[in-house]
Amino acid sequence: MTQPASGGWPDPSAGQPSSPPVDPTLPTSPPPVPSQPAGYDPYQPADPYGGMKSDLGTPPAPAPYPPAGYPPQPGYGYSQPGYGYPPPQPTNSLAIVALVLSLIGIGSCITAPIGAIMGHVAMRQIRERGEGGEGMAKAAIIVGWILTGLLVLAIAVYVVLIAFAISSSSTV
């Protein structure tokens, strides 16, 4: 007893089908190819005054666009340099000396205030002359005054300890 095939499945006892089964997800006919519009240029400049009427007549035609790119530069056929780094500025030598004296003040303690003062003088010279080295001058000022403050604090603590030792000593 054979039952009829259901659900679109081929009957295996009937043999091989003559053509492969049709895929239901494929379209039955190829999609139409859109044709290109003839005579229309989408990049053509449009007349902004095309629909306007005027008492003065028709407006003048807009000027054509300039050619793309930069104009040629004078010289030996090479273009001039564009945006680059500015030429290096000379570094203020007083800023260098001020930073060195401030850093030596870590060990000697006496050169730190000298370096801080020289850093202020270097900052003024840098503003007037347009030289480089502003960062070194600022670092000399900061390091110099911090070390000077620590030096003054250490001297004050030392004086207080001496005064305390003298007042607590017994005279025998």
Short mmCIF file of C-alpha atoms in Angstrom, two decimals:
data_model
loop_
_atom_site.label_atom_id
_atom_site.label_comp_id
_atom_site.label_asym_id
_atom_site.label_seq_id
_atom_site.Cartn_x
_atom_site.Cartn_y
_atom_site.Cartn_z
CA MET A 1 0.00 0.00 0.00
CA THR A 2 1.45 3.30 -1.06
CA GLN A 3 0.40 6.68 0.09
CA PRO A 4 0.55 9.75 -2.06
CA ALA A 5 3.47 12.10 -1.45
CA SER A 6 2.55 15.09 0.64
CA GLY A 7 4.23 18.37 1.51
CA GLY A 8 6.09 18.69 -1.78
CA TRP A 9 8.48 15.83 -1.13
CA PRO A 10 9.20 13.57 -4.11
CA ASP A 11 8.26 9.91 -3.91
CA PRO A 12 11.51 7.90 -3.57
CA SER A 13 9.99 4.90 -5.30
CA ALA A 14 9.21 6.94 -8.44
CA GLY A 15 12.91 7.39 -9.29
CA GLN A 16 14.97 10.51 -9.82
CA PRO A 17 13.09 13.66 -10.87
CA SER A 18 14.03 15.09 -14.25
CA SER A 19 14.82 18.57 -12.85
CA PRO A 20 16.04 19.77 -9.44
CA PRO A 21 13.39 21.07 -7.05
CA VAL A 22 12.62 24.78 -7.24
CA ASP A 23 13.90 26.93 -4.38
CA PRO A 24 10.94 29.02 -3.12
CA THR A 25 13.25 31.84 -1.90
CA LEU A 26 14.59 32.60 -5.39
CA PRO A 27 12.70 35.10 -7.56
CA THR A 28 10.87 33.67 -10.51
CA SER A 29 12.22 36.23 -12.99
CA PRO A 30 15.31 38.44 -12.95
CA PRO A 31 14.74 41.96 -11.55
CA PRO A 32 14.48 44.74 -14.11
CA VAL A 33 17.64 46.78 -14.65
CA PRO A 34 16.96 50.52 -14.25
CA SER A 35 17.95 52.56 -17.24
CA GLN A 36 20.29 55.53 -16.94
CA PRO A 37 18.70 58.94 -17.39
CA ALA A 38 19.79 60.55 -20.60
CA GLY A 39 20.96 64.15 -20.74
CA TYR A 40 20.88 64.84 -17.00
CA ASP A 41 24.04 65.87 -15.15
CA PRO A 42 23.53 65.84 -11.34
CA TYR A 43 26.72 67.88 -10.83
CA GLN A 44 25.70 70.70 -13.13
CA PRO A 45 25.35 73.96 -11.16
CA ALA A 46 21.73 74.97 -10.78
CA ASP A 47 20.50 78.49 -11.35
CA PRO A 48 19.38 79.74 -7.90
CA TYR A 49 17.25 82.47 -9.53
CA GLY A 50 15.63 80.18 -12.12
CA GLY A 51 12.00 80.53 -10.98
CA MET A 52 12.10 84.19 -9.96
CA LYS A 53 10.73 87.07 -12.03
CA SER A 54 12.28 90.48 -11.74
CA ASP A 55 11.50 93.99 -12.95
CA LEU A 56 15.15 94.51 -13.76
CA GLY A 57 15.31 91.70 -16.25
CA THR A 58 17.17 88.44 -16.00
CA PRO A 59 19.97 88.24 -13.46
CA PRO A 60 23.49 87.80 -14.77
CA ALA A 61 24.74 84.26 -15.09
CA PRO A 62 26.82 83.08 -12.13
CA ALA A 63 30.56 82.96 -12.63
CA PRO A 64 31.94 79.52 -13.44
CA TYR A 65 33.65 77.62 -10.64
CA PRO A 66 37.43 78.06 -10.37
CA PRO A 67 39.57 75.06 -11.28
CA ALA A 68 40.11 72.53 -8.53
CA GLY A 69 43.36 72.54 -6.53
CA TYR A 70 45.76 75.24 -5.53
CA PRO A 71 47.20 77.76 -7.96
CA PRO A 72 50.78 77.06 -9.04
CA GLN A 73 53.43 78.60 -6.85
CA PRO A 74 56.33 80.63 -8.19
CA GLY A 75 59.73 79.07 -7.95
CA TYR A 76 61.65 76.29 -9.58
CA GLY A 77 58.60 74.17 -10.29
CA TYR A 78 58.24 73.13 -6.65
CA SER A 79 55.44 74.28 -4.41
CA GLN A 80 56.21 76.47 -1.45
CA PRO A 81 56.25 74.79 1.95
CA GLY A 82 52.88 74.73 3.68
CA TYR A 83 52.08 74.63 7.34
CA GLY A 84 55.12 73.32 9.14
CA TYR A 85 56.89 73.81 12.37
CA PRO A 86 58.13 77.32 13.09
CA PRO A 87 61.89 77.76 13.14
CA PRO A 88 63.37 76.90 16.53
CA GLN A 89 63.82 79.77 18.93
CA PRO A 90 67.08 80.23 20.79
CA THR A 91 66.83 79.18 24.42
CA ASN A 92 67.47 81.82 27.03
CA SER A 93 70.75 80.92 28.72
CA LEU A 94 69.71 82.56 31.99
CA ALA A 95 66.78 80.12 32.21
CA ILE A 96 69.20 77.20 31.93
CA VAL A 97 71.48 78.63 34.63
CA ALA A 98 68.48 79.34 36.90
CA LEU A 99 67.22 75.77 36.60
CA VAL A 100 70.66 74.32 37.30
CA LEU A 101 71.13 76.53 40.40
CA SER A 102 67.65 75.64 41.67
CA LEU A 103 68.34 71.92 41.30
CA ILE A 104 71.76 72.23 42.95
CA GLY A 105 69.87 73.86 45.82
CA ILE A 106 68.59 70.40 46.78
CA GLY A 107 72.04 69.61 48.15
CA SER A 108 73.54 72.99 48.93
CA CYS A 109 70.36 74.87 50.01
CA ILE A 110 71.96 78.26 49.36
CA THR A 111 71.69 78.27 45.55
CA ALA A 112 67.91 77.62 45.50
CA PRO A 113 66.83 81.24 46.19
CA ILE A 114 69.45 82.49 43.70
CA GLY A 115 68.00 80.14 41.06
CA ALA A 116 64.44 81.31 41.81
CA ILE A 117 65.38 84.98 41.44
CA MET A 118 67.29 84.27 38.24
CA GLY A 119 64.21 82.39 36.98
CA HIS A 120 62.12 85.55 37.38
CA VAL A 121 64.72 87.59 35.49
CA ALA A 122 64.82 84.93 32.75
CA MET A 123 61.00 85.03 32.39
CA ARG A 124 61.13 88.79 31.86
CA GLN A 125 63.90 88.43 29.26
CA ILE A 126 61.95 85.69 27.46
CA ARG A 127 58.86 87.91 27.22
CA GLU A 128 60.87 90.86 25.94
CA ARG A 129 63.09 89.02 23.46
CA GLY A 130 60.74 86.25 22.34
CA GLU A 131 63.23 83.53 23.21
CA GLY A 132 62.53 79.94 24.23
CA GLY A 133 63.07 78.38 27.64
CA GLU A 134 59.91 79.52 29.40
CA GLY A 135 59.35 76.05 30.86
CA MET A 136 62.85 75.92 32.32
CA ALA A 137 62.43 79.36 33.87
CA LYS A 138 59.10 78.36 35.42
CA ALA A 139 60.61 75.14 36.77
CA ALA A 140 63.53 77.12 38.25
CA ILE A 141 61.10 79.49 39.97
CA ILE A 142 58.94 76.69 41.38
CA VAL A 143 61.79 74.44 42.53
CA GLY A 144 63.81 77.37 43.85
CA TRP A 145 61.02 78.81 46.01
CA ILE A 146 59.92 75.40 47.31
CA LEU A 147 63.47 74.57 48.37
CA THR A 148 63.89 78.06 49.86
CA GLY A 149 60.70 77.56 51.89
CA LEU A 150 61.95 74.17 53.10
CA LEU A 151 65.31 75.76 54.01
CA VAL A 152 63.60 78.51 56.03
CA LEU A 153 61.41 75.91 57.75
CA ALA A 154 64.47 73.78 58.60
CA ILE A 155 66.30 76.78 60.04
CA ALA A 156 63.24 77.71 62.14
CA VAL A 157 62.96 74.15 63.50
CA TYR A 158 66.69 74.16 64.27
CA VAL A 159 66.42 77.48 66.16
CA VAL A 160 63.42 76.22 68.15
CA LEU A 161 65.27 73.01 69.09
CA ILE A 162 68.31 75.00 70.25
CA ALA A 163 66.08 77.34 72.32
CA PHE A 164 64.30 74.34 73.85
CA ALA A 165 67.59 72.66 74.68
CA ILE A 166 68.93 75.78 76.33
CA SER A 167 65.78 76.36 78.38
CA SER A 168 65.57 72.75 79.56
CA SER A 169 69.23 72.41 80.49
CA SER A 170 70.05 72.47 84.15
CA THR A 171 72.79 74.61 85.49
CA VAL A 172 74.77 72.75 88.09
#
